[in-house]
Amino acid sequence: MGPLTARLLMQRGRPKSDRLGKIRSLDLSGLKLLSQHLDPKLLSRLKQLQELDLSNNQLETLPANLGLSHLRILRCANNQLGDVTALCQFPQLEELSLEGNPFLTVSDNLKVSFLLPKLRKVNGKDASSTCTQVENLNRELTHRVTAHWEKFMAALGPGEEAEKAQADFVRSAVRDVRYGPESLREFTQWRVRMISEELVASGGTQVHEADFPKTPLETTATYKPRARLVALKRPDEVPPNLPSTKRACTSPSPSAQMEDGPAGPAGGQPALQLEPLHFLQCHSRNNSPQDLKTQLWACAFEPAWEEGHSGATSQTVATCGGEAVCVIDCQTGIVLHKYKAPGEEFFSVAWTALMVVTQAGHKKRWSVLAAAGLRGLVRLLHVRAGFCCGVIRAHKKAIATLCFSPTHETHLFTASYDKRIILWDIGVPNHDYEFQASQLLTLDSASIPLRLCPVASCPDAYLLAGCEGGCCCWDVRLDQPQKRRACEVEFVFATGSEASGRRVDGLAFVNEDVVASKGSGLGTICLWSWSQTWLGRGSQSPLAVVVLARLQWSSTELAYFSLSTCPDKGIVLCGDEEGSVWIYDVRHILKQPPPQLAAPQAPVQILKWPQPLALGQPVTKTMVNTVVANAALTYLTALTDSNIVAIWRRC
């Protein structure tokens, strides 16, 4: 497609007219337009244009001066847009469509709301909640920049040049003033620069807040909690009415009940100071506030790829349950993205990051979230853009869990109720953002695999899996000829006739050698050495693990409480049937295992489900089936069987 012509505009415009100035609606979709094809001199002749469709083209930017001051509806879906600031030239815009632009982020969504005060709908959805979020962020940023100005000016010496000092202030404000989650950093820095420049221009006398609709802050920042949380195990109870926001946000307070366990062999460590921060009900079917039955199954923190090592994580967590996958910012409690697949029930999520080359040759790093469940499909979600860019028909039965290889960003393991584990190479998406996945290995299991865990010291060679029938290991080296393989070694945790065949429903590495597993015996979590166990392999199978220590846990006979670890902190976490989170500090065991197997070590802390003071009203206990923390141990997320996502913050 070449440059636009007046004849083409009249052909595709409505109403039909021989004069551009009378056209009110124009459809330029699907013409493979590039940014340079949009001629401002030509388009500015559309004096009465109110609706413009530019979707399904190849636009990377919008020209700055199109002269369409009366435009009310703009469709730019499925392009290559990477910036939204040019939209400020459309002050009357009421409806905007931007879906399918893979390089736009959450920050761009907030910029849109700030730049277009009359906007009512974005991507077909009401824009008022985003507008309120921007208003709150803007208010807090204005306050912080003003305080920074006062502090900065007070520190100036009498002889310093005013012009240079003002420039220094803008730079220092952008560097030092921070608020909100890391995922919104681009937006907050953008606004801080604008606010600080306005302060400098006015001599520090005034900053104008954006003209937002006046909405009381309480409508989004607080929540009147329900009378109680009713667990799935009690269906006879009548669920109480819930506010439509379905969000509980507690003010920071040490109201979570914490019980310190007895000191460990090395004297124990001080209990973590954690406070309940948010309680969300974001997975409800049809957004019903009375849905207390949707089961939540798995969550995972997004790795902070920019920090330079694979163990770092952000404060953004993905959760799955029912037909939805949610991406939540732990600091604010805001659901950044929500993906729904009607008829699906999601059981597992896993993150990876891919380097993608755009049609213009630019390299972009994508965070990709894989989600799978009941239907045996793996959906590959481009989180920042908010759409599904690939589906793998992985298994004929439900997928119990999945995980990415820590060393190969495109390698994905899927474990299914068909008693198979498959290693996929999802590849890198093409210019149309489509994946072409290929199957690399099939691993046969004697029972249903429940948890997957690449061996930390040799992830390209061996894969551990906790299964209904025990703990198994497979050789996953790709330089071997067999593409279908049986279990190489089965591990057992005790001696005797009942040593094998016990379910292992929790599995994670605490460091490169020590494995934490659960389910092999009631009331304990086992810590065992991979390297010492592997040395005794020979031709022996099943192979008894070399146990280093046991951790005291709940005596419940219920299953499928997943454990997790923070390897950099030496922490093991596990929920239970009473709604508690058991926290173990095992650093002393990692440094020097006890000379002989002692009694199970008690947790350093048991984090209880919040009591009335935390939520404002009585709370019925509920099961915590999954709990994870980010690598820095600043946020902890727990999922319950009664449709509640609970977030704690380290004080």
Short mmCIF file of C-alpha atoms in Angstrom, two decimals, residues 69-252:
data_model
loop_
_atom_site.label_atom_id
_atom_site.label_comp_id
_atom_site.label_asym_id
_atom_site.label_seq_id
_atom_site.Cartn_x
_atom_site.Cartn_y
_atom_site.Cartn_z
CA SER A 69 -9.89 17.59 16.46
CA HIS A 70 -13.49 16.26 16.33
CA LEU A 71 -12.56 12.56 16.41
CA ARG A 72 -14.64 10.61 18.95
CA ILE A 73 -14.01 6.95 18.00
CA LEU A 74 -10.59 5.55 17.02
CA ARG A 75 -9.78 1.90 16.27
CA CYS A 76 -6.09 0.96 16.12
CA ALA A 77 -6.26 -2.75 16.98
CA ASN A 78 -3.70 -5.23 15.61
CA ASN A 79 -0.90 -2.84 14.70
CA GLN A 80 2.71 -2.39 15.91
CA LEU A 81 2.15 0.69 18.08
CA GLY A 82 4.80 1.22 20.76
CA ASP A 83 3.78 4.65 22.07
CA VAL A 84 0.46 6.36 22.83
CA THR A 85 1.46 9.95 23.57
CA ALA A 86 0.36 11.11 20.09
CA LEU A 87 -3.24 10.38 21.12
CA CYS A 88 -3.31 13.67 23.05
CA GLN A 89 -4.14 15.38 19.72
CA PHE A 90 -7.65 13.88 19.98
CA PRO A 91 -9.11 15.66 23.04
CA GLN A 92 -12.71 14.70 22.19
CA LEU A 93 -12.00 10.96 21.92
CA GLU A 94 -14.59 8.80 23.73
CA GLU A 95 -13.90 5.28 22.46
CA LEU A 96 -10.52 3.70 21.69
CA SER A 97 -9.44 0.23 20.58
CA LEU A 98 -5.79 -0.82 21.02
CA GLU A 99 -5.90 -4.59 21.49
CA GLY A 100 -3.42 -6.67 19.54
CA ASN A 101 -0.58 -4.13 19.80
CA PRO A 102 2.00 -6.41 21.48
CA PHE A 103 4.42 -3.67 22.51
CA LEU A 104 1.97 -1.59 24.52
CA THR A 105 2.14 -2.11 28.28
CA VAL A 106 0.10 -1.41 31.40
CA SER A 107 1.82 1.98 31.63
CA ASP A 108 0.53 2.85 28.16
CA ASN A 109 -3.02 2.06 29.29
CA LEU A 110 -2.62 4.55 32.13
CA LYS A 111 -1.12 7.16 29.81
CA VAL A 112 -4.18 6.84 27.58
CA SER A 113 -6.50 7.55 30.50
CA PHE A 114 -4.43 10.55 31.52
CA LEU A 115 -4.17 12.05 28.03
CA LEU A 116 -7.85 11.59 27.07
CA PRO A 117 -10.10 12.99 29.82
CA LYS A 118 -13.33 12.29 27.89
CA LEU A 119 -12.53 8.63 27.23
CA ARG A 120 -15.41 6.28 28.18
CA LYS A 121 -14.41 2.95 26.63
CA VAL A 122 -11.07 1.25 25.94
CA ASN A 123 -11.09 -2.03 24.01
CA GLY A 124 -14.85 -2.23 24.48
CA LYS A 125 -14.66 -1.97 28.29
CA ASP A 126 -15.61 0.82 30.65
CA ALA A 127 -12.61 3.07 31.33
CA SER A 128 -13.76 4.55 34.64
CA SER A 129 -11.79 2.17 36.88
CA THR A 130 -8.53 2.90 35.06
CA CYS A 131 -9.32 6.61 35.21
CA THR A 132 -9.79 6.37 38.97
CA GLN A 133 -6.50 4.50 39.32
CA VAL A 134 -4.71 7.23 37.35
CA GLU A 135 -6.35 9.90 39.49
CA ASN A 136 -5.09 8.24 42.68
CA LEU A 137 -1.59 7.78 41.28
CA ASN A 138 -1.51 11.36 40.05
CA ARG A 139 -2.59 12.72 43.43
CA GLU A 140 0.11 10.78 45.29
CA LEU A 141 2.83 11.61 42.75
CA THR A 142 1.95 15.31 42.91
CA HIS A 143 2.23 15.22 46.69
CA ARG A 144 5.60 13.44 46.57
CA VAL A 145 7.11 15.67 43.88
CA THR A 146 6.00 18.78 45.80
CA ALA A 147 7.62 17.44 48.98
CA HIS A 148 10.78 16.66 47.00
CA TRP A 149 10.78 20.25 45.64
CA GLU A 150 10.59 21.72 49.13
CA LYS A 151 13.42 19.51 50.36
CA PHE A 152 15.51 20.22 47.26
CA MET A 153 15.10 24.01 47.44
CA ALA A 154 15.87 24.04 51.17
CA ALA A 155 19.21 22.35 50.46
CA LEU A 156 20.30 24.87 47.76
CA GLY A 157 23.22 27.10 48.54
CA PRO A 158 22.82 30.89 48.18
CA GLY A 159 25.18 31.15 45.24
CA GLU A 160 23.81 28.35 43.07
CA GLU A 161 22.50 29.31 39.65
CA ALA A 162 18.70 29.04 39.55
CA GLU A 163 18.41 27.69 35.99
CA LYS A 164 20.92 24.90 36.58
CA ALA A 165 19.33 24.09 39.93
CA GLN A 166 15.91 23.75 38.33
CA ALA A 167 17.26 21.35 35.71
CA ASP A 168 18.94 19.37 38.45
CA PHE A 169 15.63 19.21 40.32
CA VAL A 170 13.83 17.60 37.37
CA ARG A 171 16.55 14.99 37.03
CA SER A 172 16.60 14.25 40.76
CA ALA A 173 12.80 14.00 40.91
CA VAL A 174 12.69 11.47 38.07
CA ARG A 175 15.48 9.51 39.77
CA ASP A 176 14.29 9.62 43.39
CA VAL A 177 10.49 9.99 43.46
CA ARG A 178 8.91 6.55 43.31
CA TYR A 179 5.46 5.21 43.96
CA GLY A 180 3.43 2.22 42.85
CA PRO A 181 4.46 -1.15 41.40
CA GLU A 182 7.47 -1.74 39.20
CA SER A 183 5.13 -2.65 36.33
CA LEU A 184 3.92 0.99 36.31
CA ARG A 185 7.40 2.50 36.59
CA GLU A 186 7.33 3.86 33.04
CA PHE A 187 4.06 5.71 33.71
CA THR A 188 5.09 7.09 37.11
CA GLN A 189 8.45 8.38 35.79
CA TRP A 190 6.64 9.97 32.85
CA ARG A 191 4.23 11.76 35.21
CA VAL A 192 6.96 12.73 37.67
CA ARG A 193 8.84 14.47 34.87
CA MET A 194 5.71 16.34 33.79
CA ILE A 195 4.83 17.39 37.35
CA SER A 196 8.37 18.51 38.18
CA GLU A 197 8.66 20.54 34.97
CA GLU A 198 5.35 22.23 35.78
CA LEU A 199 6.62 23.01 39.28
CA VAL A 200 9.79 24.56 37.85
CA ALA A 201 7.81 26.62 35.32
CA SER A 202 5.57 28.03 38.05
CA GLY A 203 8.44 28.68 40.42
CA GLY A 204 7.14 26.04 42.79
CA THR A 205 3.84 27.83 43.39
CA GLN A 206 1.34 25.41 41.87
CA VAL A 207 0.83 22.09 40.16
CA HIS A 208 -2.38 21.49 38.25
CA GLU A 209 -3.94 18.10 38.74
CA ALA A 210 -5.43 16.43 35.72
CA ASP A 211 -9.11 17.02 35.08
CA PHE A 212 -10.46 13.66 36.21
CA PRO A 213 -14.03 12.82 37.16
CA LYS A 214 -14.37 13.32 40.89
CA THR A 215 -14.70 9.86 42.40
CA PRO A 216 -14.38 9.28 46.14
CA LEU A 217 -11.12 7.53 46.93
CA GLU A 218 -12.91 5.04 49.13
CA THR A 219 -14.64 3.41 46.17
CA THR A 220 -11.42 1.72 45.08
CA ALA A 221 -9.06 1.86 48.03
CA THR A 222 -11.24 0.24 50.64
CA TYR A 223 -13.52 -2.71 50.84
CA LYS A 224 -16.24 -3.66 53.27
CA PRO A 225 -15.34 -7.33 53.86
CA ARG A 226 -17.92 -10.06 53.77
CA ALA A 227 -19.20 -11.49 57.01
CA ARG A 228 -17.02 -14.60 56.63
CA LEU A 229 -15.09 -16.69 54.16
CA VAL A 230 -16.98 -19.90 53.50
CA ALA A 231 -14.83 -22.82 52.39
CA LEU A 232 -15.80 -25.15 49.56
CA LYS A 233 -16.12 -27.96 52.07
CA ARG A 234 -19.23 -26.31 53.50
CA PRO A 235 -21.67 -25.97 50.56
CA ASP A 236 -24.71 -25.95 52.83
CA GLU A 237 -23.86 -22.50 54.10
CA VAL A 238 -25.65 -19.62 52.38
CA PRO A 239 -23.00 -17.25 50.99
CA PRO A 240 -23.36 -13.71 52.32
CA ASN A 241 -23.76 -10.72 50.05
CA LEU A 242 -20.48 -9.17 48.95
CA PRO A 243 -19.74 -5.69 47.65
CA SER A 244 -19.48 -5.50 43.88
CA THR A 245 -15.78 -4.63 43.98
CA LYS A 246 -15.01 -8.11 45.36
CA ARG A 247 -11.79 -6.75 46.82
CA ALA A 248 -10.61 -6.66 50.38
CA CYS A 249 -7.72 -4.35 51.11
CA THR A 250 -6.53 -4.10 54.65
CA SER A 251 -4.66 -1.14 55.95
CA PRO A 252 -1.11 -2.07 56.92
#
